[in-house]
């Protein structure tokens, strides 16, 4: 009622107070926005999901049937077979996992505005992380659409920026490798409203793993570029997630120069103090930015938001995240150590001050 009366008064008087009320805030008055990407390493619930190969992530009491044991014994990789048989993935372990993930996220003062997640089985897990462990950050409902990955791991978002429209999942297609599509995740697209009312489209990605041919990751980069090019000129965009592109592949194939940099700003190109990467591969003593955040502003005069200088951070300062050697500490249910074999990354975007 107050708003309607005030609007009528404005029409009748054209007062200066009303003019101030309807003037858009200056860029300096708008809050910055922080974006995080986090591969949370096998965030499963404790229930069997029909149609998905999640049998390793069950309580030990649910693993005693002859059928379960037979399925596990058919697994060729010894460590995976042992995990399937003996891992006790129970509610207590899951609760601890969610807590240490939340601790890592809390390295951002006041919390990130948007988080892109990888390796999450269900939206309900992100909602639980949000409501039970990050409630003070006031995230909206989790955004996750079930994809085609045979294990059931998906990408998702938590955001406290309003969602505009509905999210979409774009399955990745590999015409040259159709038999491998079941081991891939689609690109999750969601659009959010920035503080000035403009729109920011996010793409949460988890590209094919390094043991798959380079051609599969090349195809994924092309499909991501096509999705960015299809957006309206006035929409800003970011892509965040696990691109699974190891540093040796970057150097030997030029994949980022050919298929990423023409369309995106790669945020670790812009500087990151004391950063080595987000993932460490011990056999080769090698660091990689498997995880990346890519940025693409709206086109032309619509480019009203930019990356804050030197804002890229590797979030790796909780004790649980680091091994004695200073590398990412993989989560171990057996002794409740570690968090994830990936470190999360964060960037800040801010409105551009027009001259």
Tab-separated table of C-alpha atoms in Angstrom:
chain	number	residue	atom	x	y	z
A	1	UNK	CA	0.000	0.000	0.000
A	2	UNK	CA	2.844	2.365	0.893
A	3	UNK	CA	4.562	1.765	-2.443
A	4	UNK	CA	1.362	2.454	-4.418
A	5	UNK	CA	0.681	5.697	-2.504
A	6	UNK	CA	4.273	6.835	-2.899
A	7	UNK	CA	4.190	6.143	-6.646
A	8	UNK	CA	0.990	8.212	-7.009
A	9	UNK	CA	2.587	11.075	-5.086
A	10	UNK	CA	5.579	10.961	-7.440
A	11	UNK	CA	3.336	11.218	-10.499
A	12	UNK	CA	1.466	14.223	-9.057
A	13	UNK	CA	4.445	16.183	-7.716
A	14	UNK	CA	7.500	14.999	-9.722
A	15	UNK	CA	9.442	15.694	-6.549
A	16	UNK	CA	13.226	15.547	-6.269
A	17	UNK	CA	12.915	12.857	-3.588
A	18	UNK	CA	11.037	10.652	-6.030
A	19	UNK	CA	13.680	11.215	-8.707
A	20	UNK	CA	16.363	10.072	-6.304
A	21	UNK	CA	14.314	7.025	-5.404
A	22	UNK	CA	14.084	5.871	-9.011
A	23	UNK	CA	17.714	6.577	-9.948
A	24	UNK	CA	19.801	3.426	-10.390
A	25	UNK	CA	22.645	3.087	-7.866
A	26	UNK	CA	26.112	4.002	-9.063
A	27	UNK	CA	28.526	1.112	-9.692
A	28	UNK	CA	30.500	2.127	-6.600
A	29	UNK	CA	27.392	1.526	-4.461
A	30	UNK	CA	26.800	-1.999	-5.760
A	31	UNK	CA	28.220	-5.026	-3.941
A	32	UNK	CA	30.825	-7.202	-5.607
A	33	UNK	CA	29.994	-10.838	-6.381
A	34	UNK	CA	32.196	-13.799	-5.460
A	35	UNK	CA	32.118	-17.025	-7.486
A	36	UNK	CA	33.634	-20.325	-6.309
A	37	UNK	CA	34.151	-23.660	-8.030
A	38	UNK	CA	34.595	-26.804	-5.948
A	39	UNK	CA	35.019	-30.444	-6.958
A	40	UNK	CA	33.870	-32.049	-3.719
A	41	UNK	CA	35.088	-35.587	-4.532
A	42	UNK	CA	32.370	-38.204	-4.418
A	43	UNK	CA	29.593	-36.503	-2.464
A	44	UNK	CA	27.085	-39.358	-2.293
A	45	UNK	CA	24.159	-39.985	0.005
A	46	UNK	CA	23.929	-43.294	1.870
A	47	UNK	CA	21.175	-44.883	-0.248
A	48	UNK	CA	21.292	-47.059	-3.329
A	49	UNK	CA	20.091	-45.121	-6.378
A	50	UNK	CA	18.528	-47.546	-8.897
A	51	UNK	CA	20.087	-47.258	-12.305
A	52	UNK	CA	23.311	-45.690	-11.009
A	53	UNK	CA	26.567	-47.381	-10.039
A	54	UNK	CA	26.799	-45.984	-6.495
A	55	UNK	CA	27.196	-49.314	-4.733
A	56	UNK	CA	30.543	-48.340	-3.148
A	57	UNK	CA	28.870	-45.480	-1.244
A	58	UNK	CA	26.604	-47.433	1.071
A	59	UNK	CA	26.765	-48.351	4.770
A	60	UNK	CA	28.629	-51.575	5.433
A	61	UNK	CA	25.403	-53.199	6.669
A	62	UNK	CA	23.938	-52.768	3.178
A	63	UNK	CA	26.892	-54.575	1.574
A	64	UNK	CA	26.455	-58.033	2.999
A	65	UNK	CA	24.245	-59.614	0.343
A	66	UNK	CA	25.651	-62.193	-2.041
A	67	UNK	CA	24.502	-60.067	-4.984
A	68	UNK	CA	26.411	-57.007	-3.765
A	69	UNK	CA	29.575	-58.997	-3.070
A	70	UNK	CA	29.408	-60.602	-6.518
A	71	UNK	CA	29.043	-57.211	-8.206
A	72	UNK	CA	32.013	-55.843	-6.295
A	73	UNK	CA	34.185	-58.859	-7.075
A	74	UNK	CA	33.573	-58.255	-10.776
A	75	UNK	CA	35.369	-54.877	-10.566
A	76	UNK	CA	38.800	-55.156	-12.219
A	77	UNK	CA	40.603	-52.316	-10.426
A	78	UNK	CA	41.712	-53.675	-7.057
A	79	UNK	CA	41.325	-50.438	-5.071
A	80	UNK	CA	37.814	-49.849	-6.454
A	81	UNK	CA	36.875	-53.475	-5.710
A	82	UNK	CA	38.068	-53.136	-2.111
A	83	UNK	CA	36.181	-49.861	-1.696
A	84	UNK	CA	33.014	-51.471	-2.997
A	85	UNK	CA	33.352	-54.327	-0.495
A	86	UNK	CA	34.578	-52.582	2.648
A	87	UNK	CA	33.867	-48.826	2.579
A	88	UNK	CA	31.393	-47.978	5.352
A	89	UNK	CA	29.728	-44.853	3.899
A	90	UNK	CA	27.328	-44.104	6.740
A	91	UNK	CA	25.453	-41.052	8.012
A	92	UNK	CA	28.188	-40.133	10.471
A	93	UNK	CA	30.817	-40.132	7.708
A	94	UNK	CA	28.554	-38.129	5.406
A	95	UNK	CA	27.913	-35.547	8.111
A	96	UNK	CA	31.656	-35.158	8.682
A	97	UNK	CA	32.232	-34.806	4.941
A	98	UNK	CA	29.649	-32.015	4.726
A	99	UNK	CA	31.215	-30.229	7.691
A	100	UNK	CA	34.736	-30.145	6.242
A	101	UNK	CA	33.369	-29.013	2.872
A	102	UNK	CA	31.580	-26.174	4.656
A	103	UNK	CA	34.783	-25.257	6.497
A	104	UNK	CA	36.576	-24.925	3.165
A	105	UNK	CA	33.802	-22.731	1.744
A	106	UNK	CA	33.884	-20.499	4.827
A	107	UNK	CA	37.312	-19.252	3.828
A	108	UNK	CA	35.354	-16.614	1.886
A	109	UNK	CA	34.317	-13.980	4.435
A	110	UNK	CA	30.539	-13.773	4.396
A	111	UNK	CA	30.378	-16.691	1.969
A	112	UNK	CA	30.556	-16.914	-1.835
A	113	UNK	CA	27.568	-15.582	-3.757
A	114	UNK	CA	27.606	-18.474	-6.247
A	115	UNK	CA	29.236	-21.895	-5.894
A	116	UNK	CA	29.591	-24.309	-8.813
A	117	UNK	CA	29.975	-27.889	-7.582
A	118	UNK	CA	31.162	-31.092	-9.225
A	119	UNK	CA	30.771	-34.751	-8.162
A	120	UNK	CA	27.457	-34.396	-6.325
A	121	UNK	CA	24.926	-37.226	-6.442
A	122	UNK	CA	21.749	-35.349	-5.495
A	123	UNK	CA	20.391	-31.824	-5.121
A	124	UNK	CA	19.315	-32.839	-1.615
A	125	UNK	CA	22.974	-33.102	-0.592
A	126	UNK	CA	23.627	-29.491	-1.606
A	127	UNK	CA	20.466	-28.409	0.200
A	128	UNK	CA	21.699	-30.205	3.303
A	129	UNK	CA	25.114	-28.548	3.028
A	130	UNK	CA	23.368	-25.200	2.701
A	131	UNK	CA	20.754	-25.497	5.443
A	132	UNK	CA	22.701	-27.470	8.051
A	133	UNK	CA	26.223	-26.094	7.649
A	134	UNK	CA	26.006	-22.796	5.741
A	135	UNK	CA	22.623	-21.483	6.860
A	136	UNK	CA	23.976	-18.007	7.652
A	137	UNK	CA	24.906	-17.539	3.983
A	138	UNK	CA	21.230	-17.700	2.960
A	139	UNK	CA	21.504	-19.734	-0.245
A	140	UNK	CA	18.458	-20.517	-2.307
A	141	UNK	CA	17.404	-24.052	-3.236
A	142	UNK	CA	20.101	-26.161	-4.871
A	143	UNK	CA	20.244	-26.193	-8.662
A	144	UNK	CA	21.075	-29.667	-9.979
A	145	UNK	CA	19.624	-31.642	-12.884
A	146	UNK	CA	20.262	-35.378	-13.075
A	147	UNK	CA	22.547	-36.271	-15.966
A	148	UNK	CA	23.819	-39.325	-17.806
A	149	UNK	CA	26.911	-40.198	-15.758
A	150	UNK	CA	26.751	-43.887	-14.900
A	151	UNK	CA	27.924	-43.337	-11.321
A	152	UNK	CA	25.354	-40.610	-10.829
A	153	UNK	CA	27.710	-37.706	-10.121
A	154	UNK	CA	26.467	-34.340	-11.357
A	155	UNK	CA	27.281	-30.640	-11.356
A	156	UNK	CA	25.229	-28.149	-9.381
A	157	UNK	CA	24.953	-24.621	-8.030
A	158	UNK	CA	24.226	-22.917	-4.748
A	159	UNK	CA	23.466	-19.217	-5.126
A	160	UNK	CA	22.061	-16.354	-3.133
A	161	UNK	CA	21.566	-14.325	-6.295
A	162	UNK	CA	18.055	-14.807	-7.694
A	163	UNK	CA	17.657	-17.470	-10.359
A	164	UNK	CA	16.199	-16.133	-13.616
A	165	UNK	CA	14.056	-18.678	-15.476
A	166	UNK	CA	14.840	-22.375	-15.299
A	167	UNK	CA	18.182	-24.123	-15.353
A	168	UNK	CA	19.088	-26.327	-18.321
A	169	UNK	CA	21.355	-29.346	-18.663
A	170	UNK	CA	23.153	-29.739	-21.989
A	171	UNK	CA	24.411	-33.321	-22.427
A	172	UNK	CA	27.832	-33.495	-24.040
A	173	UNK	CA	27.892	-35.337	-27.349
A	174	UNK	CA	30.876	-37.245	-28.731
A	175	UNK	CA	29.981	-38.696	-32.141
A	176	UNK	CA	33.441	-40.261	-32.441
A	177	UNK	CA	33.214	-41.867	-28.983
A	178	UNK	CA	29.548	-42.825	-28.410
A	179	UNK	CA	30.463	-45.718	-26.111
A	180	UNK	CA	32.117	-43.297	-23.662
A	181	UNK	CA	29.251	-40.851	-23.185
A	182	UNK	CA	28.069	-42.660	-20.054
A	183	UNK	CA	31.269	-41.579	-18.301
A	184	UNK	CA	30.590	-37.871	-18.881
A	185	UNK	CA	28.593	-35.050	-17.320
A	186	UNK	CA	26.583	-32.421	-19.158
A	187	UNK	CA	26.992	-28.647	-18.924
A	188	UNK	CA	24.588	-27.156	-16.389
A	189	UNK	CA	23.382	-23.670	-17.386
A	190	UNK	CA	21.705	-21.266	-14.954
A	191	UNK	CA	21.142	-17.509	-15.162
A	192	UNK	CA	21.262	-15.225	-12.128
A	193	UNK	CA	20.299	-11.613	-11.530
A	194	UNK	CA	23.203	-9.367	-10.554
A	195	UNK	CA	22.758	-6.551	-8.019
A	196	UNK	CA	22.224	-3.957	-10.774
A	197	UNK	CA	19.517	-6.055	-12.418
A	198	UNK	CA	21.680	-7.342	-15.274
A	199	UNK	CA	22.014	-11.058	-15.940
A	200	UNK	CA	24.867	-13.459	-15.347
A	201	UNK	CA	24.757	-16.916	-16.918
A	202	UNK	CA	26.819	-19.609	-15.267
A	203	UNK	CA	27.942	-22.892	-16.792
A	204	UNK	CA	28.943	-25.607	-14.308
A	205	UNK	CA	31.158	-28.159	-16.043
A	206	UNK	CA	32.906	-31.454	-15.386
A	207	UNK	CA	34.693	-32.452	-18.588
A	208	UNK	CA	35.816	-35.999	-19.493
A	209	UNK	CA	38.630	-37.342	-17.329
A	210	UNK	CA	42.266	-37.235	-18.534
A	211	UNK	CA	42.315	-40.965	-19.383
A	212	UNK	CA	39.811	-40.221	-22.158
A	213	UNK	CA	41.182	-38.968	-25.501
A	214	UNK	CA	42.059	-35.280	-25.837
A	215	UNK	CA	39.519	-35.103	-28.661
A	216	UNK	CA	36.716	-35.565	-26.130
A	217	UNK	CA	37.793	-32.551	-24.085
A	218	UNK	CA	38.226	-30.569	-27.306
A	219	UNK	CA	34.636	-31.395	-28.226
A	220	UNK	CA	33.490	-30.294	-24.752
A	221	UNK	CA	35.289	-26.935	-25.048
A	222	UNK	CA	33.642	-26.372	-28.447
A	223	UNK	CA	30.182	-27.103	-27.069
A	224	UNK	CA	30.805	-24.730	-24.165
A	225	UNK	CA	31.898	-21.982	-26.579
A	226	UNK	CA	28.752	-22.510	-28.664
A	227	UNK	CA	26.582	-22.089	-25.551
A	228	UNK	CA	28.365	-18.851	-24.667
A	229	UNK	CA	28.004	-17.473	-28.214
A	230	UNK	CA	24.281	-18.247	-28.167
A	231	UNK	CA	23.628	-15.914	-25.214
A	232	UNK	CA	22.181	-12.431	-25.755
A	233	UNK	CA	24.689	-9.577	-26.032
A	234	UNK	CA	23.649	-8.109	-22.689
A	235	UNK	CA	24.394	-11.218	-20.624
A	236	UNK	CA	27.625	-11.729	-18.728
A	237	UNK	CA	28.848	-15.307	-18.439
A	238	UNK	CA	31.206	-17.543	-16.505
A	239	UNK	CA	32.121	-21.202	-16.769
A	240	UNK	CA	33.386	-22.947	-13.648
A	241	UNK	CA	34.305	-26.459	-12.769
A	242	UNK	CA	36.635	-29.371	-13.339
A	243	UNK	CA	37.862	-29.119	-16.917
A	244	UNK	CA	40.133	-32.166	-16.447
A	245	UNK	CA	42.806	-30.573	-18.649
A	246	UNK	CA	46.203	-31.430	-17.194
A	247	UNK	CA	49.135	-29.060	-17.625
A	248	UNK	CA	51.016	-31.481	-19.883
A	249	UNK	CA	48.036	-31.584	-22.253
A	250	UNK	CA	47.794	-27.786	-22.191
A	251	UNK	CA	51.472	-27.515	-23.163
A	252	UNK	CA	51.523	-30.251	-25.788
A	253	UNK	CA	48.253	-29.516	-27.613
A	254	UNK	CA	47.583	-25.796	-27.105
A	255	UNK	CA	44.006	-26.721	-26.227
A	256	UNK	CA	43.364	-23.595	-24.144
A	257	UNK	CA	44.889	-21.281	-26.754
A	258	UNK	CA	42.711	-22.813	-29.465
A	259	UNK	CA	39.434	-23.512	-27.698
A	260	UNK	CA	39.198	-21.437	-24.511
A	261	UNK	CA	41.089	-18.136	-24.747
A	262	UNK	CA	39.339	-16.969	-27.945
A	263	UNK	CA	36.018	-16.991	-26.030
A	264	UNK	CA	36.915	-16.535	-22.363
A	265	UNK	CA	39.288	-14.885	-19.966
A	266	UNK	CA	41.018	-17.655	-18.024
A	267	UNK	CA	41.218	-16.258	-14.552
A	268	UNK	CA	44.524	-17.846	-13.522
A	269	UNK	CA	46.087	-16.077	-16.539
A	270	UNK	CA	45.312	-12.826	-14.693
A	271	UNK	CA	47.494	-13.666	-11.726
A	272	UNK	CA	47.234	-15.578	-8.468
A	273	UNK	CA	49.824	-15.056	-5.779
A	274	UNK	CA	51.620	-18.253	-4.670
A	275	UNK	CA	49.266	-20.429	-6.744
A	276	UNK	CA	50.486	-23.679	-8.284
A	277	UNK	CA	47.201	-25.168	-9.360
A	278	UNK	CA	44.144	-26.867	-7.931
A	279	UNK	CA	45.197	-30.516	-8.330
A	280	UNK	CA	48.429	-32.441	-7.749
A	281	UNK	CA	49.326	-35.651	-9.587
A	282	UNK	CA	51.911	-37.416	-7.423
A	283	UNK	CA	53.302	-39.976	-9.951
A	284	UNK	CA	54.518	-37.136	-12.181
A	285	UNK	CA	55.133	-34.623	-9.355
A	286	UNK	CA	52.953	-32.299	-11.394
A	287	UNK	CA	50.465	-29.491	-10.633
A	288	UNK	CA	47.543	-28.600	-12.899
A	289	UNK	CA	44.603	-26.225	-12.990
A	290	UNK	CA	42.143	-29.050	-13.540
A	291	UNK	CA	39.675	-26.636	-11.974
A	292	UNK	CA	39.171	-23.263	-13.630
A	293	UNK	CA	36.856	-20.276	-13.670
A	294	UNK	CA	36.392	-18.670	-17.088
A	295	UNK	CA	34.897	-15.199	-17.512
A	296	UNK	CA	33.198	-13.550	-20.497
A	297	UNK	CA	31.586	-10.112	-20.053
A	298	UNK	CA	28.533	-8.941	-21.929
A	299	UNK	CA	29.343	-7.615	-25.382
A	300	UNK	CA	30.142	-3.994	-26.266
A	301	UNK	CA	28.589	-1.284	-24.124
A	302	UNK	CA	26.744	-3.975	-22.160
A	303	UNK	CA	30.021	-4.959	-20.470
A	304	UNK	CA	29.210	-3.447	-17.076
A	305	UNK	CA	30.951	-6.041	-14.873
A	306	UNK	CA	34.598	-7.138	-14.775
A	307	UNK	CA	36.955	-9.318	-12.741
A	308	UNK	CA	38.495	-7.562	-9.764
A	309	UNK	CA	42.269	-7.374	-10.190
A	310	UNK	CA	44.193	-10.111	-8.354
A	311	UNK	CA	41.016	-11.615	-6.914
A	312	UNK	CA	41.682	-15.240	-7.875
A	313	UNK	CA	42.262	-17.330	-4.758
A	314	UNK	CA	43.001	-20.973	-4.162
A	315	UNK	CA	41.033	-21.867	-1.039
A	316	UNK	CA	43.424	-24.254	0.687
A	317	UNK	CA	44.058	-22.926	4.168
A	318	UNK	CA	42.002	-25.241	6.379
A	319	UNK	CA	44.151	-27.832	8.092
A	320	UNK	CA	42.077	-30.714	6.766
A	321	UNK	CA	42.656	-29.659	3.136
A	322	UNK	CA	46.426	-30.080	3.126
A	323	UNK	CA	48.705	-33.093	3.404
A	324	UNK	CA	52.040	-32.875	5.213
A	325	UNK	CA	53.572	-32.179	1.773
A	326	UNK	CA	51.229	-29.247	1.150
A	327	UNK	CA	49.155	-30.994	-1.527
A	328	UNK	CA	45.362	-31.476	-1.634
A	329	UNK	CA	44.270	-33.983	1.024
A	330	UNK	CA	41.886	-36.501	-0.482
A	331	UNK	CA	38.915	-37.346	1.744
A	332	UNK	CA	39.422	-40.631	3.588
A	333	UNK	CA	36.323	-42.101	5.267
A	334	UNK	CA	38.468	-44.626	7.154
A	335	UNK	CA	40.084	-42.025	9.428
A	336	UNK	CA	37.928	-38.997	8.553
A	337	UNK	CA	40.898	-37.095	7.207
A	338	UNK	CA	41.089	-34.766	4.214
A	339	UNK	CA	38.397	-32.910	2.314
A	340	UNK	CA	38.829	-33.381	-1.445
A	341	UNK	CA	41.588	-34.155	-3.916
A	342	UNK	CA	40.784	-30.791	-5.547
A	343	UNK	CA	41.186	-27.339	-4.006
A	344	UNK	CA	38.372	-24.855	-4.653
A	345	UNK	CA	39.005	-21.596	-6.520
A	346	UNK	CA	37.353	-18.208	-6.022
A	347	UNK	CA	37.109	-15.005	-8.061
A	348	UNK	CA	35.363	-11.686	-7.471
A	349	UNK	CA	33.563	-9.700	-10.138
A	350	UNK	CA	32.554	-6.082	-9.693
A	351	UNK	CA	30.690	-3.356	-11.615
A	352	UNK	CA	32.716	-1.136	-13.931
A	353	UNK	CA	32.998	2.530	-13.043
A	354	UNK	CA	32.144	4.426	-16.227
A	355	UNK	CA	34.311	7.453	-17.039
